Coordinates of C-alpha atoms and ligand atoms in Angstrom, one line a residue:
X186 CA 0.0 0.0 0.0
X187 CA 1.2 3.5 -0.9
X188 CA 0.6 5.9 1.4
X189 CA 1.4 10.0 1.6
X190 CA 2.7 11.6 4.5
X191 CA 3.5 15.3 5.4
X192 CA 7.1 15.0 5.8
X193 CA 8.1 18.8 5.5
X194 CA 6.3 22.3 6.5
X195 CA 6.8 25.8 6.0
X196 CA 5.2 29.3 7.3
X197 CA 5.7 33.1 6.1
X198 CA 3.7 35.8 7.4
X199 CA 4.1 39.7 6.0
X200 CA 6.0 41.5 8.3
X201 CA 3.8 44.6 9.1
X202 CA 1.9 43.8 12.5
X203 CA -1.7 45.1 12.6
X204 CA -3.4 45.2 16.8
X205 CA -7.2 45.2 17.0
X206 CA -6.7 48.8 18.0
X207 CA -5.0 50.1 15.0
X208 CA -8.8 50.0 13.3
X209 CA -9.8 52.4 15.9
X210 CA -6.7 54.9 15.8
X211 CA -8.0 54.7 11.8
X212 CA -11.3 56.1 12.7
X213 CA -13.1 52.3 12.1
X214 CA -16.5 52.5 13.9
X215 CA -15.3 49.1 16.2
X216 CA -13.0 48.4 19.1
X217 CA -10.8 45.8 20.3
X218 CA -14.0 44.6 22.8
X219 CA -15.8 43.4 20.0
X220 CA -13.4 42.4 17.2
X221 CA -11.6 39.9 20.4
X222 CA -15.3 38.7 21.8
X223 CA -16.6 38.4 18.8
X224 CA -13.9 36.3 16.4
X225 CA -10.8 35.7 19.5
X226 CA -8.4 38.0 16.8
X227 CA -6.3 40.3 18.4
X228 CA -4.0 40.7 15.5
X229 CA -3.3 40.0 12.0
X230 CA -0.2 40.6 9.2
X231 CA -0.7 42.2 5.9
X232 CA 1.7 42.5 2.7
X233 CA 3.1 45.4 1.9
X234 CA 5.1 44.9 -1.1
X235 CA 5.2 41.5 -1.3
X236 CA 2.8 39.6 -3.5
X237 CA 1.2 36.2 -2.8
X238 CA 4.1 34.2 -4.6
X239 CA 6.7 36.0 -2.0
X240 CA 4.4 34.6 1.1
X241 CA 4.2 31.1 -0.9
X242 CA 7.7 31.1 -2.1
X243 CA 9.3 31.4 1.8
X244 CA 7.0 28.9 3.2
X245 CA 7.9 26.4 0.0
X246 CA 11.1 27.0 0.9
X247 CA 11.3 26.0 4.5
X248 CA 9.0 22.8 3.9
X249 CA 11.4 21.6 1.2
X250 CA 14.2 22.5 3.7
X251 CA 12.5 20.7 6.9
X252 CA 11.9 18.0 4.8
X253 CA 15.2 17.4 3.2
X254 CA 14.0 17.6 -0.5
X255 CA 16.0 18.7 -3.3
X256 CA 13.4 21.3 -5.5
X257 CA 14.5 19.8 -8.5
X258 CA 13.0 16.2 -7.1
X259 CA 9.5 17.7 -6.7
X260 CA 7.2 15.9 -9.3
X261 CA 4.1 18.6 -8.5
X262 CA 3.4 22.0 -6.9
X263 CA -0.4 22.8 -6.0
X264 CA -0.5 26.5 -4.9
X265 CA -3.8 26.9 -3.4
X266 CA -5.1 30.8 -3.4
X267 CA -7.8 33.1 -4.6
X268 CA -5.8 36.0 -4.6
X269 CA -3.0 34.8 -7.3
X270 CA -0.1 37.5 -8.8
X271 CA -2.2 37.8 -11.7
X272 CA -5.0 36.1 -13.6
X273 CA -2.6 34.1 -15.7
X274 CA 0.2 32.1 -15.3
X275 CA -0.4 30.8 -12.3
X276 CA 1.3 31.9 -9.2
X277 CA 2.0 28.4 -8.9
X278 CA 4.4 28.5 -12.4
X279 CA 6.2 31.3 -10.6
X280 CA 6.9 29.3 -7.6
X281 CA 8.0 26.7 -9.8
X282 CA 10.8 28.8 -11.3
X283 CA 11.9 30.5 -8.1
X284 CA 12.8 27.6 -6.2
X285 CA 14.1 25.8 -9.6
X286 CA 11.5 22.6 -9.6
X287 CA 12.2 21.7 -13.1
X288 CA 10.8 18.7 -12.9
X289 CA 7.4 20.0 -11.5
X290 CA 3.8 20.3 -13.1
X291 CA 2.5 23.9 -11.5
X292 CA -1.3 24.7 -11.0
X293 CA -3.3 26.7 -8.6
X294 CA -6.4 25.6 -7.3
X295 CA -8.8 27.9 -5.7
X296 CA -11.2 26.5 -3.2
X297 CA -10.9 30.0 -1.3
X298 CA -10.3 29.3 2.2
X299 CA -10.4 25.7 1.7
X300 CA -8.0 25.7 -1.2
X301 CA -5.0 24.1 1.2
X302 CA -7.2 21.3 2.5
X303 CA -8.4 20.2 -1.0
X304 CA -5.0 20.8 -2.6
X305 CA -3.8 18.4 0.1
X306 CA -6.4 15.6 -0.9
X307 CA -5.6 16.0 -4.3
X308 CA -1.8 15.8 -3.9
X309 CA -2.4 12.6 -1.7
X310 CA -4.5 10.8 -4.5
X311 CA -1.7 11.5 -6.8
X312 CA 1.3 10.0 -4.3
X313 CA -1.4 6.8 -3.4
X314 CA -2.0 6.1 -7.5
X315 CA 1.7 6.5 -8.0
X316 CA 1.7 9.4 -10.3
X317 CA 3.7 11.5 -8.1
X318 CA 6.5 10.5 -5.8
X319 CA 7.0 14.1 -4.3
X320 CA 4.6 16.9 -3.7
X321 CA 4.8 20.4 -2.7
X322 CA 1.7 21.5 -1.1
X323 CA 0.7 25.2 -0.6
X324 CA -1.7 27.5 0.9
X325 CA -1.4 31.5 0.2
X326 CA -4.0 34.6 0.1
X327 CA -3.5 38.0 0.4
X328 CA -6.8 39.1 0.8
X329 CA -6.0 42.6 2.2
X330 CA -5.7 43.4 -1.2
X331 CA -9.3 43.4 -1.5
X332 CA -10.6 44.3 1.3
X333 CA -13.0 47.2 1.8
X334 CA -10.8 49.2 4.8
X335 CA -14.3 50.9 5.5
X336 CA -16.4 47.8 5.8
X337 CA -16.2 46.9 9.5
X338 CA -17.7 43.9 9.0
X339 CA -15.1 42.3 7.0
X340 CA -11.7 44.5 6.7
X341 CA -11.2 43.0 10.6
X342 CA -11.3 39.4 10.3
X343 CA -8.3 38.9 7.2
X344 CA -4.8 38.5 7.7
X345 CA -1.9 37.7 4.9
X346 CA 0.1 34.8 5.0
X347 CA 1.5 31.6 3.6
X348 CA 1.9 27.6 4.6
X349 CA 3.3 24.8 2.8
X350 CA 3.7 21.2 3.3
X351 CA 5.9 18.4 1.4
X352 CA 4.3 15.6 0.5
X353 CA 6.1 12.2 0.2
X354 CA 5.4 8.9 -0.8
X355 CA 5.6 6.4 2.0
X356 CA 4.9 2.9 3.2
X357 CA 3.6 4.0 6.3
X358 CA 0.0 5.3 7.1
X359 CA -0.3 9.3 6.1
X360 CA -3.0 10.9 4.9
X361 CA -5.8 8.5 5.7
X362 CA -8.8 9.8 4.1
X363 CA -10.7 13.2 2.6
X364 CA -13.6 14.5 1.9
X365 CA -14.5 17.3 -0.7
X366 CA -17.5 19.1 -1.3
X367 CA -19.2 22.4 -2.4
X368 CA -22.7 24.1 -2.3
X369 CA -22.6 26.9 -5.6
X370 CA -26.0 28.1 -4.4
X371 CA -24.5 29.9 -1.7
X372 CA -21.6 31.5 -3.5
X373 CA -23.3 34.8 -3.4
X374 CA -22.5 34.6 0.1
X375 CA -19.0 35.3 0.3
X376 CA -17.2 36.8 -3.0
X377 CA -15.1 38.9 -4.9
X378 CA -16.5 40.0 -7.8
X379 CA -14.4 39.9 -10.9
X380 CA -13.4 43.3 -12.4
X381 CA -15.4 41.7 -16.1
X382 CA -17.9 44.3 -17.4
X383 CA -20.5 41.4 -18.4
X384 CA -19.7 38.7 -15.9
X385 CA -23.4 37.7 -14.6
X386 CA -22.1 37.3 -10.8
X387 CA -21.2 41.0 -11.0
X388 CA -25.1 42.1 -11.8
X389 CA -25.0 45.3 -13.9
X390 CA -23.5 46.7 -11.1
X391 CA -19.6 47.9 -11.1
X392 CA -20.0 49.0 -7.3
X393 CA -18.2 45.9 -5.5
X394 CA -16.1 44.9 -8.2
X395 CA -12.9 43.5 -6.5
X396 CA -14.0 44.0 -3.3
X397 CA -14.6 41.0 -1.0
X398 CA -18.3 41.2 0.4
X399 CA -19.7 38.5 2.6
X400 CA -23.0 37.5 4.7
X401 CA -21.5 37.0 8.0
X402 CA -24.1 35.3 9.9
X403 CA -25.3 33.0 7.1
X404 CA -21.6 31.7 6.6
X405 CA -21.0 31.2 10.4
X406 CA -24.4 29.1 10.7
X407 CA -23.3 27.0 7.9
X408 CA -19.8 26.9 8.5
X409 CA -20.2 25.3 12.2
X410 CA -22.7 22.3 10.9
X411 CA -20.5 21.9 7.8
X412 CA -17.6 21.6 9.5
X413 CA -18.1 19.3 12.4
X414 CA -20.0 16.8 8.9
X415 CA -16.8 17.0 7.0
X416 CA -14.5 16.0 10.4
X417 CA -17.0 13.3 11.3
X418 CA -17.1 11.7 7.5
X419 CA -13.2 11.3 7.3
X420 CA -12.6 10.2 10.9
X421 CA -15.7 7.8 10.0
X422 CA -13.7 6.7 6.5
X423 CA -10.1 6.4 8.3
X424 CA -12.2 3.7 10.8
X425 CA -11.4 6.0 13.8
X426 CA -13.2 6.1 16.8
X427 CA -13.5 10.0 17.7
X428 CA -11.3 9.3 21.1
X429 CA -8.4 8.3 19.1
X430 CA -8.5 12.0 17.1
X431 CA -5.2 13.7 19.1
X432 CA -5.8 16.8 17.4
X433 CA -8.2 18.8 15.7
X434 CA -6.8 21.6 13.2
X435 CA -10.5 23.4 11.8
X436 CA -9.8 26.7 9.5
X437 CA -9.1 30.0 11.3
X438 CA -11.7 31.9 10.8
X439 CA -13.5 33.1 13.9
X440 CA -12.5 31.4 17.6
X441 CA -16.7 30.8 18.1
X442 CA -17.0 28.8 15.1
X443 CA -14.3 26.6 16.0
X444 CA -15.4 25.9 19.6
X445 CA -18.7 25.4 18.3
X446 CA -17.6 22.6 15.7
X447 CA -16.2 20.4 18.3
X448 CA -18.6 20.7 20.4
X449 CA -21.4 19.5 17.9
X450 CA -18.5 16.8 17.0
X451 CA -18.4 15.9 21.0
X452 CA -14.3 16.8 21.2
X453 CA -12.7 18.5 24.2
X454 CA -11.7 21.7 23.6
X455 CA -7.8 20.7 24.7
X456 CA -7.8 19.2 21.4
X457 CA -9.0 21.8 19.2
X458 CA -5.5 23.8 17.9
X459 CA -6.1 27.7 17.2
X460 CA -4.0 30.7 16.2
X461 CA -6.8 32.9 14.6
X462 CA -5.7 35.6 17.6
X463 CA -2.6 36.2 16.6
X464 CA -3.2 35.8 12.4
X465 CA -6.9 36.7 11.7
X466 CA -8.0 34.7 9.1
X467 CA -5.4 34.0 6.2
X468 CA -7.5 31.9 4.3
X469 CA -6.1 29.3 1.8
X470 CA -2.8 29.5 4.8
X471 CA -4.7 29.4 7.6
X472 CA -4.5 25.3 8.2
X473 CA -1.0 24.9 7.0
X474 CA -0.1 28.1 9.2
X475 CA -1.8 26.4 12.0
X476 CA -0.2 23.0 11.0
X477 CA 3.4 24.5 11.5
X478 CA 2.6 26.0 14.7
X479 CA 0.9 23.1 16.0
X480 CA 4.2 21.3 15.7
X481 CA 6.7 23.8 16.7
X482 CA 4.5 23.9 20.2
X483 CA 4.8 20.1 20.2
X484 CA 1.0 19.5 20.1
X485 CA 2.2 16.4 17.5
X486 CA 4.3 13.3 18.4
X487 CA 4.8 10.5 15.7
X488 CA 1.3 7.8 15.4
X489 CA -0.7 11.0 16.4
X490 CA -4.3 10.9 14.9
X491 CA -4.9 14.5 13.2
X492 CA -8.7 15.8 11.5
X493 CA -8.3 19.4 9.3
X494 CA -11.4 20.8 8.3
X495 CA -11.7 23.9 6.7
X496 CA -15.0 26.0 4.4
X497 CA -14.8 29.1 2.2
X498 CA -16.6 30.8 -0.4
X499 CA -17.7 28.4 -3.1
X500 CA -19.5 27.6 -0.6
X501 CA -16.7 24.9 -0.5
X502 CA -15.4 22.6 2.4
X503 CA -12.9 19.4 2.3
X504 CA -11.5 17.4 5.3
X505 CA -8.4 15.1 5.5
X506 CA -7.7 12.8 8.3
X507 CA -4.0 11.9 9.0
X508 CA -1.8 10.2 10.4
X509 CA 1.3 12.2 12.0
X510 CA 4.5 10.2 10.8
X511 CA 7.2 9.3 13.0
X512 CA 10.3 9.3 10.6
X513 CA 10.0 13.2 10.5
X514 CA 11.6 15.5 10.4
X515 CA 14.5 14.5 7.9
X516 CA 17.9 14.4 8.7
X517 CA 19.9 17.6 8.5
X518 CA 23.3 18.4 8.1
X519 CA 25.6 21.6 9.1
X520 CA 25.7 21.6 5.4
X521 CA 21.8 21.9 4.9
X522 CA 21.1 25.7 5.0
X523 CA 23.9 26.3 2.6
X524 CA 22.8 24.0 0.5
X525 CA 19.3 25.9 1.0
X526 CA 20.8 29.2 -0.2
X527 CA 23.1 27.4 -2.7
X528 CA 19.5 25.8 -4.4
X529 CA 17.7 29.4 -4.4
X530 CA 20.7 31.2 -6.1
X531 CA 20.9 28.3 -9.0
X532 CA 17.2 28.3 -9.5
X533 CA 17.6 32.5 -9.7
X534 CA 20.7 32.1 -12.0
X535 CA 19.0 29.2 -14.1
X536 CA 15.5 31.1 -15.0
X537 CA 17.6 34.1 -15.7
X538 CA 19.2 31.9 -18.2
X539 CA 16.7 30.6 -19.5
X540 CA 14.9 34.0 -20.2
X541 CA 18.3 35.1 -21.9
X542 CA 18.4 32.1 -24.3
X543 CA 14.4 32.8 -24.9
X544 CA 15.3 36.0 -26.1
X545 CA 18.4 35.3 -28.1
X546 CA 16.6 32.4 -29.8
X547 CA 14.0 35.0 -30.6
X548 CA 16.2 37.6 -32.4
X549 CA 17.9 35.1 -34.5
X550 CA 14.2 33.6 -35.4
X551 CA 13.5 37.6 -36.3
X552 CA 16.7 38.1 -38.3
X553 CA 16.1 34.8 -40.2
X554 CA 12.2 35.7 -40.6
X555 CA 13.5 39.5 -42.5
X556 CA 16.2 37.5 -44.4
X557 CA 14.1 35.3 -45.9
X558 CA 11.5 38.0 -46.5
Ligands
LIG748 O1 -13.2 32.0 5.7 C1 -14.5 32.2 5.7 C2 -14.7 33.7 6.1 N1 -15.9 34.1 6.7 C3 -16.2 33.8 8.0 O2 -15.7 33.0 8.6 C4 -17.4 34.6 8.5 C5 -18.2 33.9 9.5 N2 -19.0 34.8 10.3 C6 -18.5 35.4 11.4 O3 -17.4 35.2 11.8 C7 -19.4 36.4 12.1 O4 -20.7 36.4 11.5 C8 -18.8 37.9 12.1 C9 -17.6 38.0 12.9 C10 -18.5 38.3 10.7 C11 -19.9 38.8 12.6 O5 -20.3 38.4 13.9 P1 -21.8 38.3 14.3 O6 -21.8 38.0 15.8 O7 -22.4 37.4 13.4 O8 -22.3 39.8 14.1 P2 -23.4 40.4 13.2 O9 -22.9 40.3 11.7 O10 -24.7 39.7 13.5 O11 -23.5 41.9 13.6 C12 -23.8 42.2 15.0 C13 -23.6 43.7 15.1 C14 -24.1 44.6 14.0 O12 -24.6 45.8 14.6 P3 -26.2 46.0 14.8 O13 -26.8 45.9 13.4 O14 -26.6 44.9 15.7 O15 -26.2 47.4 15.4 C15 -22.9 44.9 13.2 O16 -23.1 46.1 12.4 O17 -22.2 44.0 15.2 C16 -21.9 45.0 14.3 N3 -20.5 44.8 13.8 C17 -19.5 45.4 14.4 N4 -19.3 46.2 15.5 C18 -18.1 46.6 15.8 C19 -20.1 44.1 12.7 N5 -18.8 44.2 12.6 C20 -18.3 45.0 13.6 C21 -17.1 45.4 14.0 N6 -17.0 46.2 15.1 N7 -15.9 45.1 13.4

């Protein structure tokens, strides 16, 4: 049996802090009271210059370090986001180039908020029917960059940030089972519209456009029943009893919803792992974010039984059960971060490269072209 298991991990958060209280000093009609009571955030990061392939591109970076994998041996990068560098290539193309993964497919997926979980299933499925051998995993929004700043409802709750995980292929128990699943009749509940003059979601309406708008109440009703389903299904189909779950990791969105998804589910709260206070909500990163610091806190030992459950817009959701290996992580040498740094300069120095022979192979094309003419 072929089995994948998380045997690297990576964070990156922005650098530029924003406290509750900041919202206030900006003249927000809110306080820290109700922004802490009402979500548990206390805090969040957000980009200045750097674009969602910086955020991904440190946090791919560490996972492949933690994990002892050489770029070039990754067979596929899924870059989960909704808030790519640009509507085309994918942000995951550019992550392949920066790190040098030239023997990687690239794609994003965007399952909004739960974007990292289903990336994560999918990457699995492709390790267990021996497609791939080495996956890069990774979750990154920046949805500051659409946020309404006078919207008190929403411009509170976001954070920017990154996670990323390195699949491998293993003969030991990893990922045990997922779940997928999405509701389109409610995507008019949390969006973005699309800056398209005749795109149907957008109404006739430009007012919006680009802005994230969302019906808070609706989604936190749902999210809490769809949730603790999602959880129960995979720890059902990995033929776990719900006392042997050592930890649950649900998607950071608001503190409430998460204590209210394991309680419908029946787990202690001791079990339940949360950041949201100190990150807001980071979206497609949240999990993988959460992940990383779940393990630097040592909240997971080797043969521990872990449940991530996550929900977005869509309305989508996906759940993977796992199994927490032991063999991690890889062995390092005192040769390891230099061969980190050695690996980002040659991918840097080889896409340059190949940008210069693009162009040279271009002008000669030209020349020949006007010859001939
Ligand atoms: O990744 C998925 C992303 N989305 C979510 O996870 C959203 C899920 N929903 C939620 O987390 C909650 O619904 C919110 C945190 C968004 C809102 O909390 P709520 O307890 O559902 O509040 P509400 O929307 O029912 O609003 C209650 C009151 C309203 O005032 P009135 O009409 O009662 O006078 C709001 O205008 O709270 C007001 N309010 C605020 N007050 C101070 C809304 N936002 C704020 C704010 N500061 N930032």
């Amino acid at each position: 049996m072929r089995y994948a298991q998380i045997a690297g991990w990576g964070m990156h958060v922005p650098s530029r802090l924003v406290k509750n209280e900041r919202f206030v000093e900006l003249g927000l009609d809110t306080s820290d009271e109700w922004i802490a009571t009402r979500t548990g955030i206390r805090q969040r990061y957000i980009a200045g210059n750097e674009s969602t392939s910086d955020l991904a591109l440190r946090a791919a970076q560490e996972a492949l370090y933690v994990s002892g994998t050489h770029a070039r041996d990754i067979d596929l990068i899924l870059l989960a986001t909704c808030t790519p560098d640009q509507v085309m290539p994918s942000t995951a193309s550019l992550i392949q180039d920066r790190i040098g993964a030239t023997g990687a497919g690239a794609m994003d997926l965007n399952a909004a908020c739960a974007g990292f979980v289903y990336a994560l299933a999918m990457g699995a499925g492709q390790i267990e029917s021996g497609r791939a051998r080495q996956v890069l995993v990774i979750g990154a929004d920046e949805l500051s960059t659409h946020l309404n700043w006078r919207d008190r409802s929403t411009c509170v709750l976001f954070g920017d940030g990154a996670g990323a995980v390195v699949l491998k292929e293993s003969d030991e128990p990893g990922i045990l089972s997922s779940t997928t699943g999405c509701d389109g009749a409610g995507a008019d509940l949390l969006m973005i519209p699309a800056a398209r003059p005749n795109s149907r979601a957008n109404g006739h309406s430009p007012k919006g456009v680009g802005y994230l708008t969302m019906n808070g109440p609706q989604i936190f009703r749902w999210a809490t029943q769809m949730m603790a389903k999602a959880a129960e299904k995979v720890i059902t189909a990995s033929g776990l009893k719900l006392e042997q779950v050592d930890l649950f990791i649900p998607h950071q969105a608001n503190l409430r919803i998460m204590e209210t998804t394991a309680k419908r589910l029946g787990l202690p709260l001791e079990k339940v792992f949360s950041n949201v206070r100190q990150y807001g909500n980071t979206s497609a990163a949240s999990i993988p974010i959460a992940l990383y610091e779940a393990v630097a806190a040592g909240r997971l030992k080797g043969g521990d039984n872990v449940v991530l459950s996550s929900f977005g817009a869509g309305l989508s959701w996906a759940a993977v059960a796992l199994r927490w290996g032991a063999n991690v992580p890889a062995q390092h040498t005192r040769w390891s971060p230099l061969r980190r740094e050695l690996e980002a300069r040659m991918a840097a120095v080889r896409s340059t490269l190949r940008r210069q022979e693009r162009a040279v192979r271009a002008t000669i094309g030209e020349r020949l072209r006007r010859d001939g003419d």
